[in-house]
Short mmCIF file of C-alpha atoms in Angstrom, two decimals:
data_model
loop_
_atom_site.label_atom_id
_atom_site.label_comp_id
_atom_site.label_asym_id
_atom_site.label_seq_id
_atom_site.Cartn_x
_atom_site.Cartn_y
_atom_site.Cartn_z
CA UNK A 26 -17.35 -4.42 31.20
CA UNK A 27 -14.32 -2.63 29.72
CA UNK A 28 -12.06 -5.09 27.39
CA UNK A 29 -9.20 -4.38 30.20
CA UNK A 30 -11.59 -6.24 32.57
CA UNK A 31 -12.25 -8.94 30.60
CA UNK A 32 -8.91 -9.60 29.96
CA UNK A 33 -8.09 -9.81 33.60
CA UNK A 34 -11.25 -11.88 34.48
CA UNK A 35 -10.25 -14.38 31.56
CA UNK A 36 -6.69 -14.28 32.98
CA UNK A 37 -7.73 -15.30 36.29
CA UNK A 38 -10.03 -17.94 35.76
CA UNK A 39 -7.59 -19.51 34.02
CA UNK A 40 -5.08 -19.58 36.73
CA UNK A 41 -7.39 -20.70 39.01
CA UNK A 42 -8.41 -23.38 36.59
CA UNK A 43 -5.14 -24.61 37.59
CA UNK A 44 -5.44 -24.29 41.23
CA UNK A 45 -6.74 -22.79 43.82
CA UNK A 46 -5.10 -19.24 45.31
CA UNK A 47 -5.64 -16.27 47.17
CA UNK A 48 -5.17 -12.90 46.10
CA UNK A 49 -1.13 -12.17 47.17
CA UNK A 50 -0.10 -15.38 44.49
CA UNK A 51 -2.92 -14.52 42.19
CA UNK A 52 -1.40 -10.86 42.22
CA UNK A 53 2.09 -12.28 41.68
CA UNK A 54 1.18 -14.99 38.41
CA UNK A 55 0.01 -12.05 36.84
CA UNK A 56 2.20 -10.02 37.01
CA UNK A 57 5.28 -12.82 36.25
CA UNK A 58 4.08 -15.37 34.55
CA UNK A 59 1.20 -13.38 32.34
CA UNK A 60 3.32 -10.07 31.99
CA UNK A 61 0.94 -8.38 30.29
CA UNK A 62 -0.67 -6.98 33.95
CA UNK A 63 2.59 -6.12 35.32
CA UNK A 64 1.52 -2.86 36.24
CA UNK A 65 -2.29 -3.01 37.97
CA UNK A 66 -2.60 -2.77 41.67
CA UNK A 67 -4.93 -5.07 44.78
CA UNK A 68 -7.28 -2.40 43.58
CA UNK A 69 -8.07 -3.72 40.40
CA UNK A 70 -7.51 -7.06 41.32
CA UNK A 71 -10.10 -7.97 44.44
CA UNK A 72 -12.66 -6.20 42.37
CA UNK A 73 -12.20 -8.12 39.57
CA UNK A 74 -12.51 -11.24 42.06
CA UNK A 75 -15.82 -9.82 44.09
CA UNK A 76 -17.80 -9.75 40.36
CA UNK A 77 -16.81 -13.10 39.80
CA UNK A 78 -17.25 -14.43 43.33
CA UNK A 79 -21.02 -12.78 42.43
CA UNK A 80 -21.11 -14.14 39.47
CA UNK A 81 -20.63 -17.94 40.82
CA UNK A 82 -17.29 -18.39 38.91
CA UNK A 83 -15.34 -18.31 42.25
CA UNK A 84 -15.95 -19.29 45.44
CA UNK A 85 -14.04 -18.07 48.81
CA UNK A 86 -12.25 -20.29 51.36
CA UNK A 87 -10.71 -19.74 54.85
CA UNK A 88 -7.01 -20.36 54.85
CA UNK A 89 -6.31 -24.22 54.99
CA UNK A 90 -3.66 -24.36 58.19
CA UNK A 91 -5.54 -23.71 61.28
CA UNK A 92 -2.00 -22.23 62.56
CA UNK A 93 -1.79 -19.77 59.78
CA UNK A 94 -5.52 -18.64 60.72
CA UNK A 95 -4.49 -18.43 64.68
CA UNK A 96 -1.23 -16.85 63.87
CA UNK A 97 -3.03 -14.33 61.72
CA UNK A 98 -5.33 -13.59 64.48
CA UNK A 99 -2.78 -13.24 67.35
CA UNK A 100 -1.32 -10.95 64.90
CA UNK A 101 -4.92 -8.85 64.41
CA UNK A 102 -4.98 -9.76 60.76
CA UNK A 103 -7.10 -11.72 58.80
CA UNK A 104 -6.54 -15.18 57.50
CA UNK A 105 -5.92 -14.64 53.91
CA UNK A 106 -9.03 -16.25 51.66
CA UNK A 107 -8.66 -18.89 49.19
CA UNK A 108 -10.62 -18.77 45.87
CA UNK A 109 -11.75 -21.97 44.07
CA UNK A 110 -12.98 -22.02 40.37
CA UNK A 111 -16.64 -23.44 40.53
CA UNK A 112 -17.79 -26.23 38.11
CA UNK A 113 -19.73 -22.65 36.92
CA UNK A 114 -16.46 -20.73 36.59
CA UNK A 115 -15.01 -23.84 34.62
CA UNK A 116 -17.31 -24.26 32.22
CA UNK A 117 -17.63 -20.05 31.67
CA UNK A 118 -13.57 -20.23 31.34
CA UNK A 119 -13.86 -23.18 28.56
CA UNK A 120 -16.75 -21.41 26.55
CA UNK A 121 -14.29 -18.26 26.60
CA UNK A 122 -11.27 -19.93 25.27
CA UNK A 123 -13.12 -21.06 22.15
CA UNK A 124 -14.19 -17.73 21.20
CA UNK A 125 -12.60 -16.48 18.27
CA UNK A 126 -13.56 -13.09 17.39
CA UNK A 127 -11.56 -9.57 16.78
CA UNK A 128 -10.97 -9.54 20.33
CA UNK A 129 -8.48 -12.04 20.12
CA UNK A 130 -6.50 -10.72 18.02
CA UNK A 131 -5.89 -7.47 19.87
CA UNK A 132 -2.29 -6.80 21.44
CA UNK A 133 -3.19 -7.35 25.03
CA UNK A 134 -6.21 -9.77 24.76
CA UNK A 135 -3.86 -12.24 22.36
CA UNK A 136 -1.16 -11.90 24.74
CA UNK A 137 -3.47 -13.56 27.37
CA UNK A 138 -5.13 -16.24 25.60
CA UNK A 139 -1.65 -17.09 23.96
CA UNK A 140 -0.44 -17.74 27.87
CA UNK A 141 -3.73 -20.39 27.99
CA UNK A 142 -3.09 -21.98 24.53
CA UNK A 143 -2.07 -25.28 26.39
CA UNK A 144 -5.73 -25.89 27.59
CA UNK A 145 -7.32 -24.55 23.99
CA UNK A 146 -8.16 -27.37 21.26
CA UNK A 147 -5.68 -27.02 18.07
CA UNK A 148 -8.77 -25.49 15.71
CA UNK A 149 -9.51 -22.92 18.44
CA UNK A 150 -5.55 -21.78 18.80
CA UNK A 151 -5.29 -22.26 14.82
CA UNK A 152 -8.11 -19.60 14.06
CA UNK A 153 -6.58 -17.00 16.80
CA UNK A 154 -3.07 -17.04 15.14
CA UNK A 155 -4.78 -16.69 11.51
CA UNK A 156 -6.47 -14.23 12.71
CA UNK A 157 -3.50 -12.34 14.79
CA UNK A 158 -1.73 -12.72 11.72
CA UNK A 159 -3.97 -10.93 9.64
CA UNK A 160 -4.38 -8.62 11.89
CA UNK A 161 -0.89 -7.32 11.98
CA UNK A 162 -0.72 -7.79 7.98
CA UNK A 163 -3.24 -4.93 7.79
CA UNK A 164 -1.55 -3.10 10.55
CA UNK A 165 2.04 -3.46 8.77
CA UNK A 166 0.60 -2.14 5.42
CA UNK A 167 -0.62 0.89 7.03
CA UNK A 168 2.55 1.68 8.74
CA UNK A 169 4.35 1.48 5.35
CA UNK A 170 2.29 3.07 3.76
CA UNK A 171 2.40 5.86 6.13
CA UNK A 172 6.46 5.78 5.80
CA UNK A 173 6.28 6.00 2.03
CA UNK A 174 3.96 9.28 2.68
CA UNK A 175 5.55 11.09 5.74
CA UNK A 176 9.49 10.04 4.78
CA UNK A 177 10.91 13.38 3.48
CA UNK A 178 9.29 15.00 6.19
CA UNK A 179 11.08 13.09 8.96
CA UNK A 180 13.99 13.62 10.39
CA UNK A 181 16.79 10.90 11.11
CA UNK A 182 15.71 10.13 14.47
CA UNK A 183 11.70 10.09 13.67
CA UNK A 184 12.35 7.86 11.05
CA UNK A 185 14.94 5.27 13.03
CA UNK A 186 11.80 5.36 15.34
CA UNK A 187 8.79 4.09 12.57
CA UNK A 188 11.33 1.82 11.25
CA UNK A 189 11.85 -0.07 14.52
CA UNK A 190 8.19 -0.68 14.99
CA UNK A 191 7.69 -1.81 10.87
CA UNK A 192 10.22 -4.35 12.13
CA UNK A 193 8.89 -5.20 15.52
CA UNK A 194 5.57 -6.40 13.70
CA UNK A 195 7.43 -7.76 11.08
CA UNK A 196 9.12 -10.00 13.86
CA UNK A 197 5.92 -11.16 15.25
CA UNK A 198 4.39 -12.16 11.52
CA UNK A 199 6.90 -14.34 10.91
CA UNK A 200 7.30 -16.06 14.19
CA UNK A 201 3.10 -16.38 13.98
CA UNK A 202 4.40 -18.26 10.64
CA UNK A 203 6.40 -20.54 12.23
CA UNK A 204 3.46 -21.37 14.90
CA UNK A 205 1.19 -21.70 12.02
CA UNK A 206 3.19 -23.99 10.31
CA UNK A 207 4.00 -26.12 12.96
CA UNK A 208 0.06 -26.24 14.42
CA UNK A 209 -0.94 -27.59 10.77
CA UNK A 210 2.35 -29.81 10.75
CA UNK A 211 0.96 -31.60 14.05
CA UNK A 212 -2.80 -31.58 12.63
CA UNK A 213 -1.32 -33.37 9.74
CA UNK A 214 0.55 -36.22 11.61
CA UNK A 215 -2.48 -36.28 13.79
CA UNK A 216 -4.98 -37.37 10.42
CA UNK A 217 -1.83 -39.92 8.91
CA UNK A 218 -2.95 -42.18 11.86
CA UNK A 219 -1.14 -44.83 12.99
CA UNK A 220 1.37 -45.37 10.40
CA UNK A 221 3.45 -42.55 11.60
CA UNK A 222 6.32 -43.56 14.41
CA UNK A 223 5.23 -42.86 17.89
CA UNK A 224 6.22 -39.91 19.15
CA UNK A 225 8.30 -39.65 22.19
CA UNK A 226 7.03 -39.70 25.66
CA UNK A 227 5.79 -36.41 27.31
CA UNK A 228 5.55 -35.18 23.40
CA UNK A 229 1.48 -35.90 22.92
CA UNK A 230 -1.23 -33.80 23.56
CA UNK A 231 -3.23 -30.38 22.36
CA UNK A 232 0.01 -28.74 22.71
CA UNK A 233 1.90 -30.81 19.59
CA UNK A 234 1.60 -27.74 17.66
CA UNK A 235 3.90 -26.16 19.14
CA UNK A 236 7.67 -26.39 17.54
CA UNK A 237 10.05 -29.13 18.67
CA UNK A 238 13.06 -27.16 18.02
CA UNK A 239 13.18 -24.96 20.93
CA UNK A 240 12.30 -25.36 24.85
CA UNK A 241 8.86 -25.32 25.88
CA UNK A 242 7.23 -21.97 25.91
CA UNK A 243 7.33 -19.95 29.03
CA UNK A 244 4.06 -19.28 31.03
CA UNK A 245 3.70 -15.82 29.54
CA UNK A 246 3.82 -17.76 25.88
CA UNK A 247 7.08 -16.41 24.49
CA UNK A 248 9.51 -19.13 23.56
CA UNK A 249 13.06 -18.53 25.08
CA UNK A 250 15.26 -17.10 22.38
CA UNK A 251 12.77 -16.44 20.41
CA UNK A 252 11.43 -12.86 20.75
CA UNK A 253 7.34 -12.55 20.97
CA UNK A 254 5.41 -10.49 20.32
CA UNK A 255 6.02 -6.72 20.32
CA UNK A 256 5.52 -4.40 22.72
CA UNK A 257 2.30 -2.01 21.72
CA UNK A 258 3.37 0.90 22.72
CA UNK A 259 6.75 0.37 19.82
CA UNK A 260 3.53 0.96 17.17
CA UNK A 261 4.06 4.37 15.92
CA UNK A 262 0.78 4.42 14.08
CA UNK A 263 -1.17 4.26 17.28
#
């Protein structure tokens, strides 16, 4: 399974962990809300849906309105099919959000478990923004070192171009800081106990982490006015 795949897979059981769709709205939360697979086709997605139908992470259901099911077959056309996560596909979904490894870090695979961190536990999301973090660390201190080699060699232009992608990973290190800082701010209030004021209502949960100084991220993860994380394409290094 390609690592493309198995970030759409990942990104659909998790959509469906919220509830049941067919393919059209599936199609359409991916490409909105997740961003990240604004550009793949029904081709790659019913696939995708087939292995884990297979599988037994999905299940398929007629339509629910008998008129929509009639209508569709006055019309000639099929009543569109519902797919269900499976207590299977649940469980498979969970066991993938706690995975930590390199492949979390990555540009697009981040990107997608970032857009699920809501329904991962605060030492799971913790250990994927370290680990992001580093990540683009090493990545940064490549690209300047490259600069410092290739500079005289550049012209105006070239150079305009490697510095706006130094910065667009600079960008995303810091606001990974502020995430950081704010997940082990909310672990910390968690272990005082009691003795600390109650928070507000609505405020509780695995998603305290998350900073109270700005609106409530947006599906895709980015917090409004605050810019996320680069495009990959801006690294010149790649």
């Amino acid at each position: 399974m390609s690592r493309r795949s198995g970030i759409l897979e990942f990104a659909v059981l998790g959509l469906l962990r919220e509830s049941p769709m067919h393919g059209y709205e599936l199609r359409k939360r991916l490409n909105t809300s997740l961003g990240i697979f604004r550009a793949f086709s029904y081709g790659t997605l019913y696939p995708c849906l087939k292995t884990l139908v297979a599988s037994g992470w999905l299940i398929e259901e007629p339509g629910s309105a008998p008129e929509d099911a009639l209508a569709a077959s006055l019309a000639g056309r099929r009543a569109k099919i519902v797919y269900r996560l499976t207590a299977d596909g649940k469980e498979h979904f969970e066991e993938l959000l706690s995975h930590t490894g390199p492949d979390a870090w990555e540009d697009e695979h981040f990107a997608a478990r970032f857009a699920f961190f809501g329904q991962t536990e605060r030492e799971v999301r913790m250990r994927v923004l370290e680990g992001r973090r580093s990540r683009l660390e090493e990545r940064l201190e490549k690209m300047r070192a490259s600069l410092a080699r290739t500079r005289e060699r550049l012209d105006d232009y070239t150079l305009e171009l490697q510095r706006h992608g130094m910065e667009s990973v600079e960008r995303e290190v810091r606001w990974l800081n502020e995430l950081i800082e704010s997940e082990r701010a909310g672990r910390d209030q968690m272990r005082s106990g009691p003795e600390d004021p109650a928070e507000p209502e609505g405020t509780s949960g695995e998603a305290d982490g998350l900073p109270r100084h700005r609106d409530a991220a947006s599906p895709g993860g980015t917090p409004p006015g605050r810019p996320g994380p680069p495009d990959p394409s801006a690294d010149p290094t790649k």
